[in-house]
Coordinates of C-alpha atoms in Angstrom, one line a residue:
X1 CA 103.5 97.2 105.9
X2 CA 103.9 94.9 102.8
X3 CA 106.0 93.9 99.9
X4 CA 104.6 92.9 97.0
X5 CA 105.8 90.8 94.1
X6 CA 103.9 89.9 90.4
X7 CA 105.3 87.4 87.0
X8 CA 103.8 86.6 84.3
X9 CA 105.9 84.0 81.9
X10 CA 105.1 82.4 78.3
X11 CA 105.9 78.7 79.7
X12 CA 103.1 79.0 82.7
X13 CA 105.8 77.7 85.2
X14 CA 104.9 81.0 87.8
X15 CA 104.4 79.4 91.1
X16 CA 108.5 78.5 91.4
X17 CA 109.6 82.1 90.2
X18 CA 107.1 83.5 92.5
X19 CA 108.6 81.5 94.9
X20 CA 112.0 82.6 94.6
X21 CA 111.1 86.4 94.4
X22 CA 109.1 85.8 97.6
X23 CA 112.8 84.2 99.5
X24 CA 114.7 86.7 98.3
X25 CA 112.9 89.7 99.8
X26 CA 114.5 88.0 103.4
X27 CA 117.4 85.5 102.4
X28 CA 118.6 85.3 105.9
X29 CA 115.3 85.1 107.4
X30 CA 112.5 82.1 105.9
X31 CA 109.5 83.9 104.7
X32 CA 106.7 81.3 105.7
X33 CA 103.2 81.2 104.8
X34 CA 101.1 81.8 108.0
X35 CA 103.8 80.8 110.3
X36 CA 102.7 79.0 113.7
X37 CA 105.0 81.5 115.8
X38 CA 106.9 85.0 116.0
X39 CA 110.2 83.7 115.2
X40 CA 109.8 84.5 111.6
X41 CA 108.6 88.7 111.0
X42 CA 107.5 88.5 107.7
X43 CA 104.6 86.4 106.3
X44 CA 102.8 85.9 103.1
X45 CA 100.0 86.9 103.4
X46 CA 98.3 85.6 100.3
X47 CA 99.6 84.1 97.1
X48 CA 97.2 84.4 94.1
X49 CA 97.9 82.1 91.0
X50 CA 96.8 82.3 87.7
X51 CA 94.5 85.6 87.7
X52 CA 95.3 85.1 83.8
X53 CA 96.2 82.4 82.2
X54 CA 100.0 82.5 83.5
X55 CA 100.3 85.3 86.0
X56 CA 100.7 84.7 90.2
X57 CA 100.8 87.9 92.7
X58 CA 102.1 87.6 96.7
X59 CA 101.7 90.2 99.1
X60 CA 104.2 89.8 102.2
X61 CA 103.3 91.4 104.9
X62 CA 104.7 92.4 108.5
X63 CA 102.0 92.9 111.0
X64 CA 102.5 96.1 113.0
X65 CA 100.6 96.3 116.5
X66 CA 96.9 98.0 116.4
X67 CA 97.0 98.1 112.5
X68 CA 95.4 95.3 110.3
X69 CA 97.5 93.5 108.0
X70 CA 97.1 93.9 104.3
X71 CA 96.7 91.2 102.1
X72 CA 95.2 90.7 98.7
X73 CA 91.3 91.4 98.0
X74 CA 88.6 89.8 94.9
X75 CA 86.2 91.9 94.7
X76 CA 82.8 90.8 94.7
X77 CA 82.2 89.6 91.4
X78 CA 85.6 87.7 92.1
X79 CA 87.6 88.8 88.7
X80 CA 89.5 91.7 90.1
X81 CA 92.6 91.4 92.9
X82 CA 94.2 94.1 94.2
X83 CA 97.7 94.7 96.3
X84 CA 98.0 97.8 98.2
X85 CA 101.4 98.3 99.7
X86 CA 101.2 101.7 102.1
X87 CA 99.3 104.1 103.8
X88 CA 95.6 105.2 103.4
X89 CA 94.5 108.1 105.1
X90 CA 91.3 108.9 103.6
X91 CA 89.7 105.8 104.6
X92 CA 86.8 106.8 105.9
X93 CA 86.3 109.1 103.0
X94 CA 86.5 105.6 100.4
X95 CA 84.4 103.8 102.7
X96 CA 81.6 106.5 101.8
X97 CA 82.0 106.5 98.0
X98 CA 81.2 102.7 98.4
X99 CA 77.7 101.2 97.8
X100 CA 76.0 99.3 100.5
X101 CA 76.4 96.1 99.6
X102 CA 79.7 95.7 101.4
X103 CA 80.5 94.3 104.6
X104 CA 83.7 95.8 105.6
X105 CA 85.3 93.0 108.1
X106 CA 88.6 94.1 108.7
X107 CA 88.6 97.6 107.0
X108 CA 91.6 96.7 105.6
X109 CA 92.9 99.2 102.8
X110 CA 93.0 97.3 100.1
X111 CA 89.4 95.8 101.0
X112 CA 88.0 99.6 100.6
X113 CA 90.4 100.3 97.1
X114 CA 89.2 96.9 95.4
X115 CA 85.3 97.7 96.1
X116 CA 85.9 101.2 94.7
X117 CA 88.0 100.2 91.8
X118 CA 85.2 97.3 91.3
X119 CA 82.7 99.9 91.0
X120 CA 84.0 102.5 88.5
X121 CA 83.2 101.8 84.4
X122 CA 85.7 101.5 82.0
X123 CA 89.2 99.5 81.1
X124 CA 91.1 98.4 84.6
X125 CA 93.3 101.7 83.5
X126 CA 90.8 103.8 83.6
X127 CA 89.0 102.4 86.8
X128 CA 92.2 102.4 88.5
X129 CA 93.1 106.4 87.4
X130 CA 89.7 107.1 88.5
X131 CA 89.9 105.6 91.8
X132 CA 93.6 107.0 92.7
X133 CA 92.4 110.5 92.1
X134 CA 90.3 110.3 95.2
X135 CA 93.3 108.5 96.9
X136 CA 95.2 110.1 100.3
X137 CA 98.0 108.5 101.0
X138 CA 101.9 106.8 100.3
X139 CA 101.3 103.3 98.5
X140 CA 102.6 101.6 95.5
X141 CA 99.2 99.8 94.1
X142 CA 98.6 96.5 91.8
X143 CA 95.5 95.8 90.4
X144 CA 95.0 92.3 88.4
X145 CA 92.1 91.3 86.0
X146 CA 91.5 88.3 83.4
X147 CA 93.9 89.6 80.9
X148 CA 96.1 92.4 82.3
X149 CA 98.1 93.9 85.2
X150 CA 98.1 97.6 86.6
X151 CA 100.9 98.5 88.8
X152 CA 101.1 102.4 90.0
X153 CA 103.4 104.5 92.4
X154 CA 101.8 107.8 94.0
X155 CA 102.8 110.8 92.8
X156 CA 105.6 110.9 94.9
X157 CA 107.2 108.0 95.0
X158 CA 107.1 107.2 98.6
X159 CA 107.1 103.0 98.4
X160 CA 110.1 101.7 95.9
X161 CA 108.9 99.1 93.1
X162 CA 110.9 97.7 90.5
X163 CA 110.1 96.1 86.5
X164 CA 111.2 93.7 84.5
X165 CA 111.4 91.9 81.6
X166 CA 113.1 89.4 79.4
X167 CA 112.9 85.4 78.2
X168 CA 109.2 85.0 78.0
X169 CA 109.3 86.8 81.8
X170 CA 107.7 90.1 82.8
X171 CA 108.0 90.9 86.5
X172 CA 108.0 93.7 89.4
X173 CA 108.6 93.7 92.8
X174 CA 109.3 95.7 96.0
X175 CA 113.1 95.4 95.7
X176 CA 115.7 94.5 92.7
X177 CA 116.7 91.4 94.3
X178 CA 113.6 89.6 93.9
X179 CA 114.1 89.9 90.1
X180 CA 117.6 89.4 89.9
X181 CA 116.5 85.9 91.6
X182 CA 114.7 85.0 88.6
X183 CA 116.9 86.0 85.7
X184 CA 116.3 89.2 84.4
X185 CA 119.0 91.5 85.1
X186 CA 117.7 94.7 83.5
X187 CA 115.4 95.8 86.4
X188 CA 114.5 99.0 86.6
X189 CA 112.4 101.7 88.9
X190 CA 108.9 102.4 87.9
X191 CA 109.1 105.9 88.7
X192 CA 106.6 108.1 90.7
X193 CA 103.3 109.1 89.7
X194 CA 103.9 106.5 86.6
X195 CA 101.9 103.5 85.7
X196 CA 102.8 100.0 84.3
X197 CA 100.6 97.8 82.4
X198 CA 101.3 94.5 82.4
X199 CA 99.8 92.1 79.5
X200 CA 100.4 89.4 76.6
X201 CA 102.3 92.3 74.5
X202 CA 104.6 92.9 77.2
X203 CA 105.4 96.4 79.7
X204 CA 103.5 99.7 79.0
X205 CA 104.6 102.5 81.1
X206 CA 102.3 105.4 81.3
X207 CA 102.3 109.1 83.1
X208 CA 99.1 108.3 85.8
X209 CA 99.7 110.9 88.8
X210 CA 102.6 113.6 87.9
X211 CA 103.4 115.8 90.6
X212 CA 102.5 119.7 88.9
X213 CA 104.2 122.7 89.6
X214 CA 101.1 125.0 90.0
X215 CA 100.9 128.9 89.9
X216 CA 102.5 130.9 92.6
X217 CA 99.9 131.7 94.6
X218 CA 101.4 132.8 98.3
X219 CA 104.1 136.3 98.0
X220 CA 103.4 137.4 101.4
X221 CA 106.3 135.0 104.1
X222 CA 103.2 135.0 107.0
X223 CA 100.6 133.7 105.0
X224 CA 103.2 131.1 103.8
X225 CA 104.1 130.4 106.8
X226 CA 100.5 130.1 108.1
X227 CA 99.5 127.6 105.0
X228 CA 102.9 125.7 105.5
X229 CA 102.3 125.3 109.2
X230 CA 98.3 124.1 108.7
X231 CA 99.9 121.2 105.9
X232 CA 102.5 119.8 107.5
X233 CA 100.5 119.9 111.4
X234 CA 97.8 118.0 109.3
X235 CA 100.8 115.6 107.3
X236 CA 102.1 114.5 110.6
X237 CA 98.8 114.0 112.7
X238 CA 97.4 111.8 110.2
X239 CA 100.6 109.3 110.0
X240 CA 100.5 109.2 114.2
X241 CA 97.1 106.7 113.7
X242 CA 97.3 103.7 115.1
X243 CA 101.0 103.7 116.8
X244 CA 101.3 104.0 120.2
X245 CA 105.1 104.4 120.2
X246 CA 107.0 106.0 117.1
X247 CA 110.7 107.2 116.2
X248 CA 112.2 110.0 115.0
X249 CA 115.8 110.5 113.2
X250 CA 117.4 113.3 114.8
X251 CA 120.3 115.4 113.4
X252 CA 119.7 118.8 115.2
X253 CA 119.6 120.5 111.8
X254 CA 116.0 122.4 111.3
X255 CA 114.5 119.8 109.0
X256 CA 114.4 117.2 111.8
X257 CA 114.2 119.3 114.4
X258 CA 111.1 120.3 113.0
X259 CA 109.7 117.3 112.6
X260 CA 110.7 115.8 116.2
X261 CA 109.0 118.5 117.7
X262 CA 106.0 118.2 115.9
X263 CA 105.6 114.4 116.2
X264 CA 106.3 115.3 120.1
X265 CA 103.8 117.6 120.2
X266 CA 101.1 116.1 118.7
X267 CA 101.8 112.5 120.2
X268 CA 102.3 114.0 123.5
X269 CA 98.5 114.7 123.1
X270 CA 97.3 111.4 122.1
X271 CA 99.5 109.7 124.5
X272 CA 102.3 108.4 121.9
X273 CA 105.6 107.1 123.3
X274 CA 108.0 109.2 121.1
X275 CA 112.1 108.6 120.6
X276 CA 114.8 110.3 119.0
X277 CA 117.5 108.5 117.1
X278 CA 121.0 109.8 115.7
X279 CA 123.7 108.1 114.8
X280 CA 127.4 109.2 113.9
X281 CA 131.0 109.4 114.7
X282 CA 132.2 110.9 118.5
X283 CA 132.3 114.4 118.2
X284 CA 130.5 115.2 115.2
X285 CA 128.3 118.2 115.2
X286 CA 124.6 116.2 114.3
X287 CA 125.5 114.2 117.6
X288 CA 126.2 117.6 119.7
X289 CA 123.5 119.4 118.5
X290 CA 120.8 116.5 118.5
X291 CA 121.9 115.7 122.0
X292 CA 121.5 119.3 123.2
X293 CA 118.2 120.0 121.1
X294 CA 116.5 117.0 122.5
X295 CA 117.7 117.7 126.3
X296 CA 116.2 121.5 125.5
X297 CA 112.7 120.1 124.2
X298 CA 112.7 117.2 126.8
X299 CA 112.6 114.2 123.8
X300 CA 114.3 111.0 124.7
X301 CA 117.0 110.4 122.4
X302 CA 119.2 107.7 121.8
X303 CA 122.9 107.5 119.9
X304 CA 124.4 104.9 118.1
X305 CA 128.2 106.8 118.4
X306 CA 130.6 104.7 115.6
X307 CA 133.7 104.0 115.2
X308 CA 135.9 103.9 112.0
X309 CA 135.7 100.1 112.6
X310 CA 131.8 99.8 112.7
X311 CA 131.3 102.5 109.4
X312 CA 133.3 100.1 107.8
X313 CA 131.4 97.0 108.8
X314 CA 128.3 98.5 107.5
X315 CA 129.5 99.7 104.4
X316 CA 128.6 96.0 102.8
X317 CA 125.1 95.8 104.9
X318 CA 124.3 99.3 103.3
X319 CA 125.1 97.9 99.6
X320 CA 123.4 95.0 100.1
X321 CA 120.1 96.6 101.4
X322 CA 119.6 100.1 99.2
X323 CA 121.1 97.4 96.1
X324 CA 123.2 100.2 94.7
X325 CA 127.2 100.5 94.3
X326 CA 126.7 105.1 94.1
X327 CA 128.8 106.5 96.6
X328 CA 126.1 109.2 97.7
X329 CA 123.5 106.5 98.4
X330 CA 126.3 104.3 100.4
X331 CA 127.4 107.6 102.5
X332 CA 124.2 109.0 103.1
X333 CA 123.0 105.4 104.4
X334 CA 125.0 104.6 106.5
X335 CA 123.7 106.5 109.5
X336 CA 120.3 106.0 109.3
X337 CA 120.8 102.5 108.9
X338 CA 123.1 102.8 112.1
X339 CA 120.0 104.9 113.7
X340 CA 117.6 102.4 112.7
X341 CA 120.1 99.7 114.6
X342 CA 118.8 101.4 117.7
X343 CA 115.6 102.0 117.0
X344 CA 114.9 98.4 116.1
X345 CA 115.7 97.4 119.7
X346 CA 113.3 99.5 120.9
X347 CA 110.8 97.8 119.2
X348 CA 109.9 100.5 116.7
X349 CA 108.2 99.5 114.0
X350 CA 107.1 103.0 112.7
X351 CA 110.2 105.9 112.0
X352 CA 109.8 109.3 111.2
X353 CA 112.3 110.8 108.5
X354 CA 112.7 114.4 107.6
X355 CA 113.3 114.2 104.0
X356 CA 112.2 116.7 101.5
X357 CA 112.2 120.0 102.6
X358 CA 116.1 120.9 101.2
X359 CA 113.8 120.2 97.5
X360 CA 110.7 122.3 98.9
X361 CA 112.4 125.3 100.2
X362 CA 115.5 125.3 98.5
X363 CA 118.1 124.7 100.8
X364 CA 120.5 122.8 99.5
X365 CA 124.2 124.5 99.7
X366 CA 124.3 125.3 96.1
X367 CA 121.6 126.5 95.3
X368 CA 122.9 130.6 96.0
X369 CA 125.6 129.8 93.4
X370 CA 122.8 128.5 91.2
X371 CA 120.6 131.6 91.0
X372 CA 124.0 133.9 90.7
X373 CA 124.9 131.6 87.8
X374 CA 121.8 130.5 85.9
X375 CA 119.2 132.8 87.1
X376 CA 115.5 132.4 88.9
X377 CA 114.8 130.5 85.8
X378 CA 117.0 127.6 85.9
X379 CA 117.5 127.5 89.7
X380 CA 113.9 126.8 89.8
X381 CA 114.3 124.2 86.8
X382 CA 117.2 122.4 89.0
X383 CA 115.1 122.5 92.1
X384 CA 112.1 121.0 90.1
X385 CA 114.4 118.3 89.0
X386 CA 115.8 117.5 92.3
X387 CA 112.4 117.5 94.2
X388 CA 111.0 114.9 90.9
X389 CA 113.6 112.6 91.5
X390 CA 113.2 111.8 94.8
X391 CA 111.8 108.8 94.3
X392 CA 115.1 107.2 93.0
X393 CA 117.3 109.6 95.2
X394 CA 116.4 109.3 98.6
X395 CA 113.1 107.5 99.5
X396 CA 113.7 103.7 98.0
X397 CA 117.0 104.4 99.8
X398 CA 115.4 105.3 103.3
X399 CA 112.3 102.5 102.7
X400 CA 115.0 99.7 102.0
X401 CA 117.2 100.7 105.1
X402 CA 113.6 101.0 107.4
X403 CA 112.3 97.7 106.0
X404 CA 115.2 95.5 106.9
X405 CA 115.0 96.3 110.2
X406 CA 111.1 95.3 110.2
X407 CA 110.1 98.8 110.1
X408 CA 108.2 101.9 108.1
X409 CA 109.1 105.2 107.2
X410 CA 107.0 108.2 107.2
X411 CA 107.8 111.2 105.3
X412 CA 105.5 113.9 106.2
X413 CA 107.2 116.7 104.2
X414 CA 106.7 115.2 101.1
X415 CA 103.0 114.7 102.2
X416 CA 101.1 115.5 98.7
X417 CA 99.3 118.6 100.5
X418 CA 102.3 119.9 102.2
X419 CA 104.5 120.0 98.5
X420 CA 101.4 121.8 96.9
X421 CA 101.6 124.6 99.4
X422 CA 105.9 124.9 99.4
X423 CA 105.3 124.8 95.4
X424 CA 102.9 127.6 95.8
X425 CA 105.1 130.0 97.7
X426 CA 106.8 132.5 95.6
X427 CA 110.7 131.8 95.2
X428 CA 112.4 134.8 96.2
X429 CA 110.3 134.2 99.8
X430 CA 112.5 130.9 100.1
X431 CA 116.0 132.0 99.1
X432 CA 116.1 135.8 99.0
X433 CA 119.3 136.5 96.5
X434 CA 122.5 134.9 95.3
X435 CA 124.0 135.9 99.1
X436 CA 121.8 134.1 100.8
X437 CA 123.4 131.0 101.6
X438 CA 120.9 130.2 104.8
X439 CA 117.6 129.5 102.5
X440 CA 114.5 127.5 103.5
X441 CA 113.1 130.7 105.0
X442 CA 109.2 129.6 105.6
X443 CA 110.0 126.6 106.6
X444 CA 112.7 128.0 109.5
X445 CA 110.3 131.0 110.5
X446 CA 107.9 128.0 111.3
X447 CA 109.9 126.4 113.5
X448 CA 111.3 128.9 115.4
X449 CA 107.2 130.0 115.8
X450 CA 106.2 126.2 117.1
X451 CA 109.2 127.3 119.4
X452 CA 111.9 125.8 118.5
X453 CA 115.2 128.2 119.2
X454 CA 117.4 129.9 116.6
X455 CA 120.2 128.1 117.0
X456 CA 118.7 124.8 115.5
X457 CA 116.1 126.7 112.9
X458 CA 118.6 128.9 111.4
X459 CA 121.4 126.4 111.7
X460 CA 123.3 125.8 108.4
X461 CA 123.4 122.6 107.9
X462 CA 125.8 120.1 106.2
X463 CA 124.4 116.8 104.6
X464 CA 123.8 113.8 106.6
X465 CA 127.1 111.9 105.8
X466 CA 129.4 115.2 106.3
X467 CA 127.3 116.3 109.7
X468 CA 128.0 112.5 111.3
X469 CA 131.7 112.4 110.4
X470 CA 131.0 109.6 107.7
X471 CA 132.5 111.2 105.0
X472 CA 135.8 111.7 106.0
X473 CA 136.7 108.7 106.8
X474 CA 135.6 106.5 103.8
X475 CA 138.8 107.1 102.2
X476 CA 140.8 106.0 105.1
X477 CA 138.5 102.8 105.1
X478 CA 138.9 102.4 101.4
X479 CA 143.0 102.6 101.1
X480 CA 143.1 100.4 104.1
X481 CA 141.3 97.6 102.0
X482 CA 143.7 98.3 99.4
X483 CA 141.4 100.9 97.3
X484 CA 144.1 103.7 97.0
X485 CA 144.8 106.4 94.3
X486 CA 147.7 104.2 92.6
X487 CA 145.0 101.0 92.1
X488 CA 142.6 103.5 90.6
X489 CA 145.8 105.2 88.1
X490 CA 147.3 101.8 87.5
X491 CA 144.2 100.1 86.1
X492 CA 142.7 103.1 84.3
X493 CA 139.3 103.3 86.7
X494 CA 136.8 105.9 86.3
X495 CA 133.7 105.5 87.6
X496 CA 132.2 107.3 84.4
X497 CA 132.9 104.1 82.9
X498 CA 130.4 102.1 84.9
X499 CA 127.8 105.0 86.3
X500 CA 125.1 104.6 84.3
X501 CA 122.5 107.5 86.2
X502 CA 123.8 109.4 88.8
X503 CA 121.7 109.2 92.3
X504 CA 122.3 112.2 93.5
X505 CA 121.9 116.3 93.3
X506 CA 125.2 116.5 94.7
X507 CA 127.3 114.5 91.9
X508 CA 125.0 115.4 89.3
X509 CA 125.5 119.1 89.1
X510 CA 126.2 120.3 92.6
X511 CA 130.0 119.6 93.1
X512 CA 130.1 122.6 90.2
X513 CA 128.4 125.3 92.8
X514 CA 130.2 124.3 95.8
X515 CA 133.2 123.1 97.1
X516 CA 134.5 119.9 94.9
X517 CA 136.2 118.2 97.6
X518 CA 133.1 118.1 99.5
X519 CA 131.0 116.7 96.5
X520 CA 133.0 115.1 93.9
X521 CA 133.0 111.5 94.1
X522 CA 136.3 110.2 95.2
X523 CA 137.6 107.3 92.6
X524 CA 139.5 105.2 95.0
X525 CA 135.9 104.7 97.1
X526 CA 134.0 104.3 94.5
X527 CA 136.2 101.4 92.9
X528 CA 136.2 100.0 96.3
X529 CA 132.1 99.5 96.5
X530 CA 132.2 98.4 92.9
X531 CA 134.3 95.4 94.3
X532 CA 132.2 95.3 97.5
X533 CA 128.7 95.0 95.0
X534 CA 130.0 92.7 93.0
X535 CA 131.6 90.4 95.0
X536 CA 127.8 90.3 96.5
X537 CA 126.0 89.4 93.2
X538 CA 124.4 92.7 93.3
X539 CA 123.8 95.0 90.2
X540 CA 122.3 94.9 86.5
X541 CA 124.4 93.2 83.9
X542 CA 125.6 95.9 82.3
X543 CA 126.9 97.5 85.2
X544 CA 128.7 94.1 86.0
X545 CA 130.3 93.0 83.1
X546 CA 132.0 97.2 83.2
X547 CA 133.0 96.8 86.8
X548 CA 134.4 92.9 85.8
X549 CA 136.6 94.4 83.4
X550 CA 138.1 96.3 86.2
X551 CA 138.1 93.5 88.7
X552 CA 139.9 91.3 86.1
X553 CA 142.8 94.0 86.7
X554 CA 143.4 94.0 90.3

């Protein structure tokens, strides 16, 4: 598990800025090169300085037991590095596309990418679309020559990277921070299955892997079901390699119940330690649920319970770690950075999340109201654009929240085989008319066939932050710290004002389908982590000099 970090600047002076992108990955915990004990997690691994004329690139890695640390590779003419942050699952596979002039010391990922890179014809661009196509896994991937830089996210979007540029400085890095630290404060995502060159003229983003629809090629709900079942089986086996204990966030809603048991299962086998983790508020219905589905299926399971005090106390930690002010991503957070709390004392190091199937099978709440509203067409068209912006949505959030507690996330659902299959399955197979408010019907047949009972696969579930209790009491926190409805009147706030992309299905378009006092942002929150952000440092410029006008007030 890695971060990575690249600059290139007019004036040459790169080793300082890479320094200070590298410190503020882990302010509060000195990253040191090849430190003499364990005190310190995180280590550079390598630094490499002037690939170009004024470029420097830094992996940091964090060694996981029984896997081999990553760290940038030459290849073997010496004039080619390469940064791989993420998992490669087809190694063996590479390895055989490789000619036999390699010895393979440490098998390391990036060691097998830079060889095969190094041996395709054509630009770095090309070499590096060429080699990704043969590519299985999640990664976000930078490859360096004489005069240019390629950086590249899968298709999915499964590792967060960030770009920017400004003053003679072109940058990216595995969180915002890192270029904040430096001085340019317009840093955005590189989005998945996009590509970013990097050379004297500047940033060129290019498509490189986009996630495709595809034809409809499964109408019958058991062959579905039997393709479905084969993916995911294959999607979680493959990310239980070298691991000999592994987590699993538990909500006792199918998606995760789903997972849980099929990590269980499968590690069971290969003699895998596996624990469940939930986290919420006493008596809300993911604890009950999660507690009773994991007694049922015999998993150990651990809760973080919360109380009002504690949700407030991470409300800061959460800002400051996801690097966003939106109310969805603070919410949602919250509990699985409360899970991870738990986890992390267990020594985990490697989490399983079960993200993505609300996008795959349709199953978000709003969706019925969507087809009776708009039609097969342009339910499909918002699903599509829910399940594309994942990347910005959920998984940079979940990554940020795993990797401050020294830790990875897997997200087998959104496994690249897995989506083909769901985006293969006809529609009216996963939501069945505008009354069908249950949804996600492959993907709960499968479960309840792997034997998990009704009650959990055909449970109707509410999102993370309303099934742990999280939501209802952020306005309470909020009007106790003096955020109230009167503050947001009096000085004329509106969170319009400052949002400039919405991160979220549910306050983009959803509060319209559903019910709005479920969904709609609440002003008097979202004023009060707008102070909370800024009073941290946090944010773009633009978004700071809106949300200082409105400090200026109070």
């Amino acid at each position: 598990m890695s971060q990575i970090a690249g600059v290139s600047s007019d004036d040459g002076d790169v080793a300082d800025k890479l320094s200070a992108m590298l410190e503020a990955f882990h302010p509060q915990t000195a990253v040191k090169v090849n430190p003499p004990s364990k005190e310190c997690q995180w280590s550079v691994s390598s630094v490499v300085e002037d690939i170009g004329s004024n470029r420097a690139l830094a992996e940091v890695s964090l060694p996981i037991e029984g896997r081999t640390p990553e760290c940038p590779h030459l290849d073997c003419e010496g004039d080619l590095v390469l940064i791989y942050d993420g998992e490669l699952y087809n190694s063996q596979e590479i390895a055989s596309k490789l000619g036999q002039n390699h010895y393979l010391g440490d098998k390391a990922n990036t060691e097998l990418l830079v060889y095969l890179v190094g041996e395709l014809p054509g630009s770095l661009e090309e070499r590096v679309r060429k080699a990704l196509k043969d590519v299985d896994g999640d990664y976000a991937l930078v490859a360096s020559s004489a005069d240019q830089t390629v950086v590249v996210r899968d298709s999915l979007g499964t590792k967060p990277l960030y770009l920017a540029e400004g003053d003679g400085l072109v940058a990216f890095a595995s969180n915002k921070r890192a270029l904040w630290r430096i001085g340019l404060d317009n840093v955005k995502p590189l989005r998945a299955g996009t590509l970013a060159i990097f050379n004297s003229e500047g940033v060129k983003i290019k498509e490189a892997l986009p996630l495709k629809r595809g034809e409809v090629e499964l109408e019958n709900m058991s062959q579905a079901v039997d393709c479905y079942q084969k993916a995911i089986y294959s999607a979680v086996e493959k990310r239980l390699s070298d691991v000999d204990k592994v987590g699993v966030l538990l909500s006792g809603g199918v998606d995760s119940c789903l997972i849980a048991k099929l990590v269980y299962d499968i590690a069971f086998a290969a003699g895998i330690k596996v624990i469940a983790y939930t986290a919420g508020l006493p008596g809300s219905s993911d604890i009950g649920f999660a507690q009773e589905f994991a007694q049922e299926m015999g998993l150990v399971h651990k809760v973080n319970v919360l109380n009002i005090s504690e949700v407030e106390e991470y409300i800061p930690k959460i800002i400051d770690t996801v690097e966003e002010r939106d109310f969805v991503q603070v919410e949602a957070g919250i509990s699985v950075y409360a899970a991870m709390d738990i986890a992390s004392q267990d020594g985990i190091k490697v989490l399983f999340s079960g993200q993505g199937p609300d996008e795959l099978w349709v199953g978000y709440t709003w969706y019925p109201e969507v087809l009776s509203q708009e039609g097969r067409q342009g339910l499909s068209q918002r699903n599509w654009e829910d399940l594309t912006r994942g990347d910005i949505e959920t998984l940079d959030r979940e990554n940020k929240i795993a990797r401050a507690h020294g830790a990875e996330m897997m997200f087998p659902y959104l496994d690249l085989k897995v989506v083909r299959v769901a985006m293969s399955v006809a529609p009216q197979l996963k939501v069945l008319s505008s009354g069908d408010h249950l949804g996600k019907h492959p993907h709960r047949q499968l479960a309840q066939r792997i034997g998990i009972p009704a009650k959990y696969a055909n449970r109707s579930k509410d999102a993370a932050q309303h099934g742990t209790g999280i939501h209802g009491v952020l306005d309470e926190i909020a009007e106790k710290n003096g955020f109230d409805a009167d503050r947001v009147k009096n000085i004329g706030y509106s969170s319009d004002k400052i949002t400039l992309e919405k991160l979220g299905s549910s306050e983009r378009y959803g509060y319209r389908y559903a019910e709005k006092s479920l969904w709609q942002v609440p002003q008097n929150v979202q004023l009060f982590l707008d102070a909370l952000a800024y009073k941290e440092g946090l944010l773009n410029k633009l978004e700071r000099d809106k949300i200082r006008c409105f400090m200026e007030k109070i």
